[in-house]
XYZ file of C-alpha atoms in Angstrom:
599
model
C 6.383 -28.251 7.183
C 9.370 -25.894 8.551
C 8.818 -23.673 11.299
C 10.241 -20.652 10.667
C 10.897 -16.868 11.950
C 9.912 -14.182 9.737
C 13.455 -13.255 9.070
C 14.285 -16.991 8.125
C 11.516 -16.707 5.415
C 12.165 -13.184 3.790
C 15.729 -14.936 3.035
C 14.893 -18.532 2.190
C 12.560 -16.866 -0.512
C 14.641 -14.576 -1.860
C 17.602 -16.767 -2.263
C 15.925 -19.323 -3.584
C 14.798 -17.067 -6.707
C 18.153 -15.658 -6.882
C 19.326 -19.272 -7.384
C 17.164 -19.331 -10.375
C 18.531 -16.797 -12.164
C 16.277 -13.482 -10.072
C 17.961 -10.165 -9.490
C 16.989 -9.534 -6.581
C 15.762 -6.053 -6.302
C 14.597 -3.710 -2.713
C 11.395 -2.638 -1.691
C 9.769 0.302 -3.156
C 8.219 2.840 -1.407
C 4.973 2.953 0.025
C 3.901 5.951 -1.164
C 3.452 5.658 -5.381
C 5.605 8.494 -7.264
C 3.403 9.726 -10.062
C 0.564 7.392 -9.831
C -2.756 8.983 -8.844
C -4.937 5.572 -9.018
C -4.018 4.370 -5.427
C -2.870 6.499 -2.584
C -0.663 3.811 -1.678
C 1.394 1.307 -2.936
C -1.344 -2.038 -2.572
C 0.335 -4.879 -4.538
C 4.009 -6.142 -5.429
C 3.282 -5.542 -9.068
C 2.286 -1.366 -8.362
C 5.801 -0.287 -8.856
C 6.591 -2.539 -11.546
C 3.946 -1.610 -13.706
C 5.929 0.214 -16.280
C 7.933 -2.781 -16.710
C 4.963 -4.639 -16.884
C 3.663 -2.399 -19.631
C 7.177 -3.552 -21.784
C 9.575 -1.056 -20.345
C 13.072 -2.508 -19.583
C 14.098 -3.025 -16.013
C 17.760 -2.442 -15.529
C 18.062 -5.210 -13.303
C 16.594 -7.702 -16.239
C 13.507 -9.841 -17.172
C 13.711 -12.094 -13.823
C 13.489 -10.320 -10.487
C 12.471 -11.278 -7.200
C 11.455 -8.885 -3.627
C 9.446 -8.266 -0.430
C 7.703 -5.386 -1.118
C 6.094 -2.820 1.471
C 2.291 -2.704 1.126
C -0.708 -0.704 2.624
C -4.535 -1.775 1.977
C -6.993 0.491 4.208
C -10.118 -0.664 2.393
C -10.852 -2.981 5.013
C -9.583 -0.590 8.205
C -12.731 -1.123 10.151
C -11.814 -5.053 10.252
C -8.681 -5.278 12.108
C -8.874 -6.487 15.178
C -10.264 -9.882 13.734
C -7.467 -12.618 13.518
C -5.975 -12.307 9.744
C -6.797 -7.934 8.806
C -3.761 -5.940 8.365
C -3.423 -2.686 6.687
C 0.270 -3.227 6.471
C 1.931 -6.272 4.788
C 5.020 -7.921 3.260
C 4.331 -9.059 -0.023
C 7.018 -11.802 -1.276
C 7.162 -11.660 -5.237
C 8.693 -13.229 -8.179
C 8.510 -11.379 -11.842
C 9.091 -12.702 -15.382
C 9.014 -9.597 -17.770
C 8.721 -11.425 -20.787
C 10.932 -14.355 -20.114
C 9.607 -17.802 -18.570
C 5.988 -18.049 -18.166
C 3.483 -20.594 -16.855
C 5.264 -24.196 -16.408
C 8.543 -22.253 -15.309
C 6.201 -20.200 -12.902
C 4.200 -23.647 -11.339
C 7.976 -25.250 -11.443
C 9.596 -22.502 -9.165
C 6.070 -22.331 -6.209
C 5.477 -26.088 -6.522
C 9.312 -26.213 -5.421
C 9.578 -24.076 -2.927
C 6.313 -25.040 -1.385
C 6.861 -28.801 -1.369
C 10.717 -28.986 -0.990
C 12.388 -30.482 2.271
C 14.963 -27.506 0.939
C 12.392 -25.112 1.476
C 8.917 -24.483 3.111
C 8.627 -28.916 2.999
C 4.515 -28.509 2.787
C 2.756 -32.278 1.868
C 1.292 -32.589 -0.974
C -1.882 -33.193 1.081
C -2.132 -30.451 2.384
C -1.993 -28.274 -0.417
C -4.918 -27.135 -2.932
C -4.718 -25.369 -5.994
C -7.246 -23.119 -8.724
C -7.253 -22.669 -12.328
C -9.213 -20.434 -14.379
C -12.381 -22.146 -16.045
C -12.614 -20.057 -18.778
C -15.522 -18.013 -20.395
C -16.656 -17.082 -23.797
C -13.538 -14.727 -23.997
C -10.231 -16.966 -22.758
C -10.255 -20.591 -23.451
C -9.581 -23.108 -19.560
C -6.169 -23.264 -18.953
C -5.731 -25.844 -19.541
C -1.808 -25.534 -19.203
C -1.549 -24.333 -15.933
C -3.883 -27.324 -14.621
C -1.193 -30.010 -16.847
C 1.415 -28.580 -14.864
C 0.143 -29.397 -11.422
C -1.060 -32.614 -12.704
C 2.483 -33.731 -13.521
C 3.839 -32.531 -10.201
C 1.257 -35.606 -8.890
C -0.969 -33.166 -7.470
C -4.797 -35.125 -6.776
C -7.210 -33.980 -9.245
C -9.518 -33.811 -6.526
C -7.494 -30.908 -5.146
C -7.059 -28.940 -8.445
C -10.544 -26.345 -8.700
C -11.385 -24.949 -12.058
C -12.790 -21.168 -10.837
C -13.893 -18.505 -12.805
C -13.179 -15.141 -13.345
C -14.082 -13.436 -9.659
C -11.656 -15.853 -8.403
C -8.799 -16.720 -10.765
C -8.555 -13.811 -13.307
C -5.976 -10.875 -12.615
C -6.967 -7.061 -14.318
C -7.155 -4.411 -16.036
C -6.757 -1.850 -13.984
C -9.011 0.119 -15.859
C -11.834 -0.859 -18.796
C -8.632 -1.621 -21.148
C -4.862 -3.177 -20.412
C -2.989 -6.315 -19.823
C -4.561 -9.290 -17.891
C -4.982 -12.496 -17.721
C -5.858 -15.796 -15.634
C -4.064 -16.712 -12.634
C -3.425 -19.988 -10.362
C -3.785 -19.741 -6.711
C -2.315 -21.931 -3.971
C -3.971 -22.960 -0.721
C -3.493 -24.601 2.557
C -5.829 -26.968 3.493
C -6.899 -26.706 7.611
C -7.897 -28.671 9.736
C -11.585 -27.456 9.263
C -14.082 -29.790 8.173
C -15.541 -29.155 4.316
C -18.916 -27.372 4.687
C -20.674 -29.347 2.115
C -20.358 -31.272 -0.813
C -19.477 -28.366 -3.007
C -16.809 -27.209 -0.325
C -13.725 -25.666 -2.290
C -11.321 -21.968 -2.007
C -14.256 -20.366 -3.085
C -15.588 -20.872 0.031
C -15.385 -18.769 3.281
C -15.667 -21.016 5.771
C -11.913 -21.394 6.299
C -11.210 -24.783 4.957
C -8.931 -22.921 2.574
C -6.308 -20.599 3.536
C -4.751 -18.991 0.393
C -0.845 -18.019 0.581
C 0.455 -17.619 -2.993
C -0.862 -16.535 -6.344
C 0.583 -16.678 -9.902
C -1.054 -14.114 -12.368
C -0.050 -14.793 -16.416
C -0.053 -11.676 -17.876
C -0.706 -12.469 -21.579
C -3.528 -10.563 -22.824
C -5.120 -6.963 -23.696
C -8.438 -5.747 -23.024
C -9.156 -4.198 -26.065
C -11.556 -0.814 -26.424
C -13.778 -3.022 -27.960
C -14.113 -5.725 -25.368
C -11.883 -8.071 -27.153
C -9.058 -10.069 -25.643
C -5.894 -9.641 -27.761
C -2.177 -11.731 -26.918
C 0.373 -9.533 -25.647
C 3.325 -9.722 -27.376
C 5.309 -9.361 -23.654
C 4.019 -12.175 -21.470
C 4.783 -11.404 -17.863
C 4.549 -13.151 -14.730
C 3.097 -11.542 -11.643
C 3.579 -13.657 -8.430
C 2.259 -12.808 -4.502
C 2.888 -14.412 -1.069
C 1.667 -12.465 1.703
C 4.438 -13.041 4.862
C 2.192 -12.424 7.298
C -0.427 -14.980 6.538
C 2.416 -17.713 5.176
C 3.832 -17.579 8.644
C 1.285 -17.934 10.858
C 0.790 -21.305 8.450
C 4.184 -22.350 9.331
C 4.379 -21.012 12.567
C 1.168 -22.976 13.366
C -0.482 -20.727 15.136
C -4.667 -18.752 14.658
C -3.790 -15.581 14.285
C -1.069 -13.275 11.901
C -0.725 -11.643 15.868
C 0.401 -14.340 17.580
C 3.647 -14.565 15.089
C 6.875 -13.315 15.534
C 6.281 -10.689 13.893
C 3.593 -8.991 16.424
C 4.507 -10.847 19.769
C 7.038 -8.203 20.817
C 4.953 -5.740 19.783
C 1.680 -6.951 21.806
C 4.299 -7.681 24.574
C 5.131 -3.882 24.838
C 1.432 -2.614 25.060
C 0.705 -5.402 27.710
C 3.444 -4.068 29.798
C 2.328 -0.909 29.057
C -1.454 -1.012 29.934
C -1.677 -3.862 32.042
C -3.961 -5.856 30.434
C -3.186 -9.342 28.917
C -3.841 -10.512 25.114
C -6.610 -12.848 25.319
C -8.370 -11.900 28.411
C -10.968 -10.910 26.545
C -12.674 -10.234 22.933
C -12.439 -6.682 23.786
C -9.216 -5.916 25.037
C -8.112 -8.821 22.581
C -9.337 -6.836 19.771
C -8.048 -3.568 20.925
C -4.793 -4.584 21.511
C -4.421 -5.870 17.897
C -5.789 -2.768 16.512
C -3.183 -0.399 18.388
C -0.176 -2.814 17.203
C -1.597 -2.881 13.707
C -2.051 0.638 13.327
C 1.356 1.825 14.952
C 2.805 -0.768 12.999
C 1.390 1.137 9.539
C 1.868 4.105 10.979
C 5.277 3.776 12.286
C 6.445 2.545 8.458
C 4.559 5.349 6.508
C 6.546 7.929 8.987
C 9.728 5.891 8.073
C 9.002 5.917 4.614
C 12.014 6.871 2.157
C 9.337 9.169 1.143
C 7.524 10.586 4.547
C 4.068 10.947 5.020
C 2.967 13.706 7.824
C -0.476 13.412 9.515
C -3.168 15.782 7.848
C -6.640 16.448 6.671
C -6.305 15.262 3.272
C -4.750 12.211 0.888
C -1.963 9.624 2.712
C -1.762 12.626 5.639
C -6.059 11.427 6.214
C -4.826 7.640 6.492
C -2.240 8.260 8.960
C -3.929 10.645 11.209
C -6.241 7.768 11.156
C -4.532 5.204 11.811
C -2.885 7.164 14.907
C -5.847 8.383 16.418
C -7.541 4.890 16.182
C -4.627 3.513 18.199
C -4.803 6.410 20.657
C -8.771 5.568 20.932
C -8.568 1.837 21.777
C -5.216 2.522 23.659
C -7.745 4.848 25.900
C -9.881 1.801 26.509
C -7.539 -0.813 27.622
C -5.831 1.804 29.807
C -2.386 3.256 27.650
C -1.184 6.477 29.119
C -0.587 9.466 27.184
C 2.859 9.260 25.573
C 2.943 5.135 25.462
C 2.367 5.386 21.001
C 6.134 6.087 20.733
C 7.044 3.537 23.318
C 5.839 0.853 20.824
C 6.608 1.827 17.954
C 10.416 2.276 19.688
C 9.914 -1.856 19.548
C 8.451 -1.691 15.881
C 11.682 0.109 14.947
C 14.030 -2.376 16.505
C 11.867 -5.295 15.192
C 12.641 -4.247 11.438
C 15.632 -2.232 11.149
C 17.765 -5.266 9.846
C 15.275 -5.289 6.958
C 14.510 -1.703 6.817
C 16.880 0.385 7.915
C 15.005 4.068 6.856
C 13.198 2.942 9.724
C 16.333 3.454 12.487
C 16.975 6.340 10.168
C 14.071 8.300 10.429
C 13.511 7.155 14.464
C 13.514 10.743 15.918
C 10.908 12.027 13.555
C 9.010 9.134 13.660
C 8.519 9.184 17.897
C 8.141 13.460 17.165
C 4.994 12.976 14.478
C 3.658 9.873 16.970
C 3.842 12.699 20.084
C 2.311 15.662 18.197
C -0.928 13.652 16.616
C -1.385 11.942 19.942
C -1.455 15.404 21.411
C -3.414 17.242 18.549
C -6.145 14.362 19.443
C -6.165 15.190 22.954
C -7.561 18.718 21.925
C -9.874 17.325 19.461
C -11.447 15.213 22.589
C -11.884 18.823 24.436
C -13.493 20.071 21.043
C -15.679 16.969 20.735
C -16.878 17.114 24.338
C -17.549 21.316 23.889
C -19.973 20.189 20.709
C -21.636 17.038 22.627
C -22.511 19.267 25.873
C -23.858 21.917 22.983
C -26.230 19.403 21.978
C -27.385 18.209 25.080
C -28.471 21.617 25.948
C -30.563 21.354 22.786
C -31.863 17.970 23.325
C -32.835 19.231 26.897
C -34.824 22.019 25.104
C -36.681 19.873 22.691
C -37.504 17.198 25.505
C -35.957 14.746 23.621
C -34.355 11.592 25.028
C -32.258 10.454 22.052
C -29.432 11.466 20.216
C -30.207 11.247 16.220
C -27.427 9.403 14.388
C -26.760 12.588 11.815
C -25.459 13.977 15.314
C -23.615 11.248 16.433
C -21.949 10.479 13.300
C -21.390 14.254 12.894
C -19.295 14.653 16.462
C -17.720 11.205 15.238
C -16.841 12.746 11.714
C -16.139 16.509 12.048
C -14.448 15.789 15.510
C -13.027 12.454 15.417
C -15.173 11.635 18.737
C -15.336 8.057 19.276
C -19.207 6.929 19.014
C -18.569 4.890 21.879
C -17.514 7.607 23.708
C -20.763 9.395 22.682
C -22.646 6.017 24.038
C -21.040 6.374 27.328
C -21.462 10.164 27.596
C -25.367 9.681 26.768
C -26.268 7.223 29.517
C -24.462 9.497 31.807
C -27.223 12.031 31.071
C -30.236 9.527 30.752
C -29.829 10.012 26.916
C -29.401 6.918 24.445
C -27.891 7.280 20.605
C -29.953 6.128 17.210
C -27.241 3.654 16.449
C -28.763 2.113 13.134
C -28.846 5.988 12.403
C -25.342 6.677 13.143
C -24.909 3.105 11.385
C -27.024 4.739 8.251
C -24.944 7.694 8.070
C -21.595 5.811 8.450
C -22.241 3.281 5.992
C -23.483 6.332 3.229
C -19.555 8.015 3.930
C -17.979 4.734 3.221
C -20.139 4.527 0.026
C -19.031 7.642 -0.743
C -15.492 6.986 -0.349
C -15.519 3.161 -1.635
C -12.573 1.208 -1.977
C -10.853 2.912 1.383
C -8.340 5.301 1.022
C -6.743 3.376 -0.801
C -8.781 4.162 -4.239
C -8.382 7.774 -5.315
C -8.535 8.767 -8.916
C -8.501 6.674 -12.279
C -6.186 6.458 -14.680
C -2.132 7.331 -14.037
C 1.043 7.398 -15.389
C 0.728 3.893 -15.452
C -0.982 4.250 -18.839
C 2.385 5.300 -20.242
C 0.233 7.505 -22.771
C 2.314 10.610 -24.534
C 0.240 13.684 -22.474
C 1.094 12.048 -19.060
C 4.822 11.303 -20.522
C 4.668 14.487 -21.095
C 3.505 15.803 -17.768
C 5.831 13.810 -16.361
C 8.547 15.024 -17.542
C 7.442 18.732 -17.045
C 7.337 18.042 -12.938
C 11.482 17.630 -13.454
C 11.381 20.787 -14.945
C 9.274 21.872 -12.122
C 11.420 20.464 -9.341
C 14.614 22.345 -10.815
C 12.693 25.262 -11.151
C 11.472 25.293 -7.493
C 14.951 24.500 -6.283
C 16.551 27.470 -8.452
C 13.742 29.854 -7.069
C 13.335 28.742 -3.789
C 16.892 26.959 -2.955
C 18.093 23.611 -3.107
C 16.474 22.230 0.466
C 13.457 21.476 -1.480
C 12.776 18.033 -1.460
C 9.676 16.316 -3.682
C 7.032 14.492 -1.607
C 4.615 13.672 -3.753
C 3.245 13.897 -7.359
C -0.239 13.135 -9.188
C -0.511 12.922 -12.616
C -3.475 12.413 -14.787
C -3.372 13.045 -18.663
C -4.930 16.978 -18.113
C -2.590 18.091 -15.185
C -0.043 17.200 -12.803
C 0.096 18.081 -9.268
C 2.956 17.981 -7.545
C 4.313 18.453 -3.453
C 6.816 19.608 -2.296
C 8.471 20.603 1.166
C 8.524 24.486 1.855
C 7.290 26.135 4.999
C 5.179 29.278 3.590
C 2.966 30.311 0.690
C 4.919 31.230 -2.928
C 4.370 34.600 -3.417
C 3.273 35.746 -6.837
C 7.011 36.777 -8.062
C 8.326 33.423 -6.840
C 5.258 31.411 -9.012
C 5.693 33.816 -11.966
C 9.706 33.257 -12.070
C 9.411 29.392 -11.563
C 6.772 28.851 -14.358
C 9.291 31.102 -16.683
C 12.295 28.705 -15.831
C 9.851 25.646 -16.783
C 8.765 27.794 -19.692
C 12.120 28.920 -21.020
C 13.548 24.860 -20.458
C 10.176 24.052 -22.909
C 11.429 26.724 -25.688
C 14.902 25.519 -25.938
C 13.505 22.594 -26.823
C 16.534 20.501 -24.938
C 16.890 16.560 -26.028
C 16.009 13.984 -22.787
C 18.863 11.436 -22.493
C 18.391 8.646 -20.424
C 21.305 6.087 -19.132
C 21.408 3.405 -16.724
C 24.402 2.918 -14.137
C 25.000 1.715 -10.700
C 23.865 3.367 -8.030
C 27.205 4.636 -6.557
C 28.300 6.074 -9.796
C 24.495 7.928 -10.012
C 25.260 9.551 -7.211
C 28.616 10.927 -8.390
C 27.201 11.931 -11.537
C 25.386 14.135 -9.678
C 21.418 12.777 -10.011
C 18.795 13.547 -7.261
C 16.491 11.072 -6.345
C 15.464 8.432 -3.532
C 18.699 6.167 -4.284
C 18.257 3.027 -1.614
C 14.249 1.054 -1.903
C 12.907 1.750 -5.360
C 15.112 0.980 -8.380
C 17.565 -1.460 -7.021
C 21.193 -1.647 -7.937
C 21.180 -0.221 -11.299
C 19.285 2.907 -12.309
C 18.031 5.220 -14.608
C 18.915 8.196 -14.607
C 17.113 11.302 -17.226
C 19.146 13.880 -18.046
C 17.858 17.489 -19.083
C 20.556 19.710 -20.180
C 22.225 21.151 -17.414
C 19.009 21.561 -16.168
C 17.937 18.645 -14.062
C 19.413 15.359 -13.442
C 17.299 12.486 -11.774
C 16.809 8.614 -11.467
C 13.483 7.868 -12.501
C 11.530 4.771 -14.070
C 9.922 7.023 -16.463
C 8.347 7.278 -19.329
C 9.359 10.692 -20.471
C 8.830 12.916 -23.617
C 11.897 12.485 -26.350
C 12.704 16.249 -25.824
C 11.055 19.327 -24.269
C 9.639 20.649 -26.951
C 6.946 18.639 -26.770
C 5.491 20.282 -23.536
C 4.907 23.434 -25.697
C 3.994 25.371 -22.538
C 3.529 25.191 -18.885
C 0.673 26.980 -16.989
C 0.708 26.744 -12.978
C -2.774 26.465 -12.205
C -2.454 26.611 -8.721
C -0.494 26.271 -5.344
C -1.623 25.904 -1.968
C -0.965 23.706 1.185
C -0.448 20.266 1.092
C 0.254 19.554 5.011
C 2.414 21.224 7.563
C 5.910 22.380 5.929
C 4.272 20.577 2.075
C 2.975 23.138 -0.436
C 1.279 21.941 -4.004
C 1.355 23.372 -7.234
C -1.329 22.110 -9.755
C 0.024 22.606 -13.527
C -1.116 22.146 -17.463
C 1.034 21.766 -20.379
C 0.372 22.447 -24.147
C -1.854 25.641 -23.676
């Protein structure tokens, strides 16, 4: 197979769908725009759901990109030698156009090609859905392989836990998929041995979901009349295949990166499982923490939401940096090398360099103080223990000092046996394990149900946070900037930069501008156009990752002017009303205002 760089790949993949008819379209932010069922963008297919769901894409039915994605579900696994929370997904879409055989045609090529990625046959293993009492085998997808002269004996019928794609929710499109693997070097672990198994014989790097049913209310599976293909290759992972090496961090893509904090602590990758494991944490986290700051659509550490993932993610690296010996200030020193690694790909990143080594510096700082607070609260507590003659500390209190004030438990350890004390670690386990329970599905799960749904209320809603944004510029001038919005089919919340609390005038005059826009009941046109001639049309919006080269753009009156993948009401009318429910703070310099419609 070809050995290549991580650059060479992002290319070779791209061009090759572009050669079969793709429009090749940028990365979309990582932070969703008025989806409240993820607090990050997870998968290729999030921002293409609409499309998906039968909307037209102005770029047409085949389209091809490396998209930006965050997964945090798994955060307490990295350091291991394949967990990432940040990832290049490489993906190739058919809204409604080709379908399976054209799908199989286009991976088997590019997998197997001298051309291409020039995998043996041999070495490759494949899964079909087996069916159930719902969806007949398919049959069609396992044909296709077959006539590529793939070995039966490599072809897996799996059911649905392994090879069946959706809904998001109890109802929506879905459908079986076909997964690809690489066959290692490991032996099989038993007779049965096949990619269901986890003991690493099987190393999956692409996926093909055929979208072409609907989970019914009912529990029935219904043909869509728009059959889409949803396709995934994880970068990471497919390059460490073809760069033939253990672990995603020993690719191109981390080596300069673990290079810096070597230099920078002393220690050596691979010295040890510790400082092995450390080290990969502190370049995986700066690495997600370094794009989410260079977002198109910035994400500032805080308490609450995307803010709680990045402050995080920073004060984990700060943590492990502080036990393989990192001095204070070294977090923008690496991610100075981050930058440079990916600016030829992602070039927000250069642009957004001096706010991204400012936000690194200030959380690295805040945590210093929140070490001084943790160590106030454990010397508390050893007072108390002293009182009670008690020789342990319960793991309520250890998780609470780990919690509350982000004070490493192994810090806690350390400070304990200093003072003859030891920690109930199955009761700090205990108490961990109920908050992740709690909280399931990592950050990354938040709330169900979305604009995806396309439903008329959340149309409706959406449209109304336009209204808002021109209101809020009109009231409050036109530096305001969106950074966020969350929109079920009851309310919409929606943030936005401003350094203060609205008073009540300013919230009373905005919801009359939203108000007055509702009662003149003012038609929604929408257009689509290159970008460049957007822009001198006069729409607002995030013009260079999320569209691609043509865009929508929704007109309201002379009131507001944006690109925006929609759906929207037909006119504004249909709001009836607007009712801010409430505004408050978001993070530092973001305020939120919570608002109904149709009161």
């Amino acid at each position: 197979m070809k050995k290549l760089s991580s650059d060479e790949l992002r290319k070779m993949y791209l061009d090759f769908f572009k050669s079969k008819g793709h429009a090749v379209i940028p990365s979309s932010s990582i932070v969703p725009e008025n989806d409240p069922t993820v607090l990050f963008t997870t998968a290729g297919m999030h921002p293409l759901v609409p499309y998906l769901l039968g909307a037209a894409h102005p770029e047409g039915k085949r389209l091809a990109d490396v998209q930006k994605c965050i997964r945090t579900g798994d955060i307490d696994n990295v350091g291991d030698a394949s967990h990432l929370t940040f990832f290049e997904m490489l993906g190739n879409w058919s809204l409604g156009d080709y379908f399976k055989k054209e799908a199989i045609d286009f991976s088997f090529e590019f997998l197997t090609s001298e051309k291409y990625l020039n995998i043996p046959l041999d070495r490759l293993a494949f899964t079909v859905f087996e069916g159930d009492e719902n969806v007949p085998k398919d049959l069609e997808s396992y044909e296709c392989w077959k006539s590529h002269g793939v070995s039966e004996k490599n072809i897996f019928f799996l059911g649905k836990k392994h090879n069946w794609w959706g809904p998001a929710g109890q109802t929506g499109p879905c459908g079986p998929d076909t997964e690809m693997f690489i066959i290692t070097d490991k032996e099989p672990c038993g007779p049965d041995c096949s990619p269901a198994c986890s003991c690493g014989r099987y190393l999956e790097i692409w996926n093909d979901v055929f979208m072409q049913y609907n989970k019914a209310a009912d529990g029935k599976f219904l043909p869509l009349s728009q059959k889409n293909v949803d396709t995934g290759m994880g970068l990471e992972r497919t390059i460490c295949v073809l760069q033939g090496v253990n672990s995603v961090y020993e690719t191109d893509l981390f080596t300069p990166i673990i290079k810096k904090i070597e230099e920078l602590s002393g220690k050596k990758y691979g010295e040890g499982k510790e400082v092995t494991r450390a080290i990969r944490i502190i370049a995986d986290h700066l690495r997600t923490a370094t794009f989410i700051l260079g977002d198109v659509r910035p994400i500032t550490p805080s308490n609450v939401d995307q803010g709680y993932v990045l402050r995080r993610l920073i004060r984990r690296a700060v943590r492990f940096g502080m036990r393989i010996g990192l001095p204070t200030g070294a977090l923008f020193k690496i991610a100075d090398v981050i930058i440079n690694k990916y600016k030829e790909v992602y070039p927000e990143l250069s642009e957004k360099r001096e706010f991204i080594m400012n936000e690194l510096n200030l959380e690295e700082n805040r945590f210093q103080i929140t070490i001084k607070q943790g160590l106030k609260e454990f010397n508390k507590m050893l007072v108390n223990l002293k009182n009670e003659t008690s020789s342990k500390i319960d793991g309520a209190s250890a998780f609470k000092l780990y919690d509350t004030f982000g004070f490493p438990i192994e810090i806690t350890q350390e400070l304990a046996q200093e003072n003859g004390l030891t920690v109930d670690i199955d009761g700090f386990n205990a108490a961990f394990h109920e908050h992740q329970l709690k909280s399931h599905a990592g950050a990354d799960k938040k709330f169900k149900g979305g604009l995806a749904d396309s439903s008329e209320q959340t149309s409706m809603l959406h449209t109304a946070t336009h209204l808002l944004l021109a209101s809020l510029k009109k009231v409050l001038g036109f530096e305001v900037e969106q950074r966020g919005s969350n929109i079920t089919a009851e309310r919409l919340r929606f943030d936005f930069t401003c350094p203060r609390k609205l008073e009540k005038e300013e919230l009373n005059k905005i919801e009359q501008l939203v108000n007055e826009a509702i009662a003149a009941d003012i038609k929604i046109d929408c257009s689509e156009m290159p970008v460049d001639e957007a822009k001198k049309s006069g729409a607002t919006g995030i013009f260079d990752s999320r569209y691609g080269n043509i865009v929508k753009v929704y007109t309201i009156g002379d009131i507001s002017k944006e690109i925006c993948g929609g759906p929207h009401a037909n006119s504004t009318g249909e709001l009836k009303s607007f009712k801010i429910v409430k505004e408050e703070s978001s993070s530092a310099g973001v305020r939120r205002i919570k608002a109904t419609i149709g009161q």
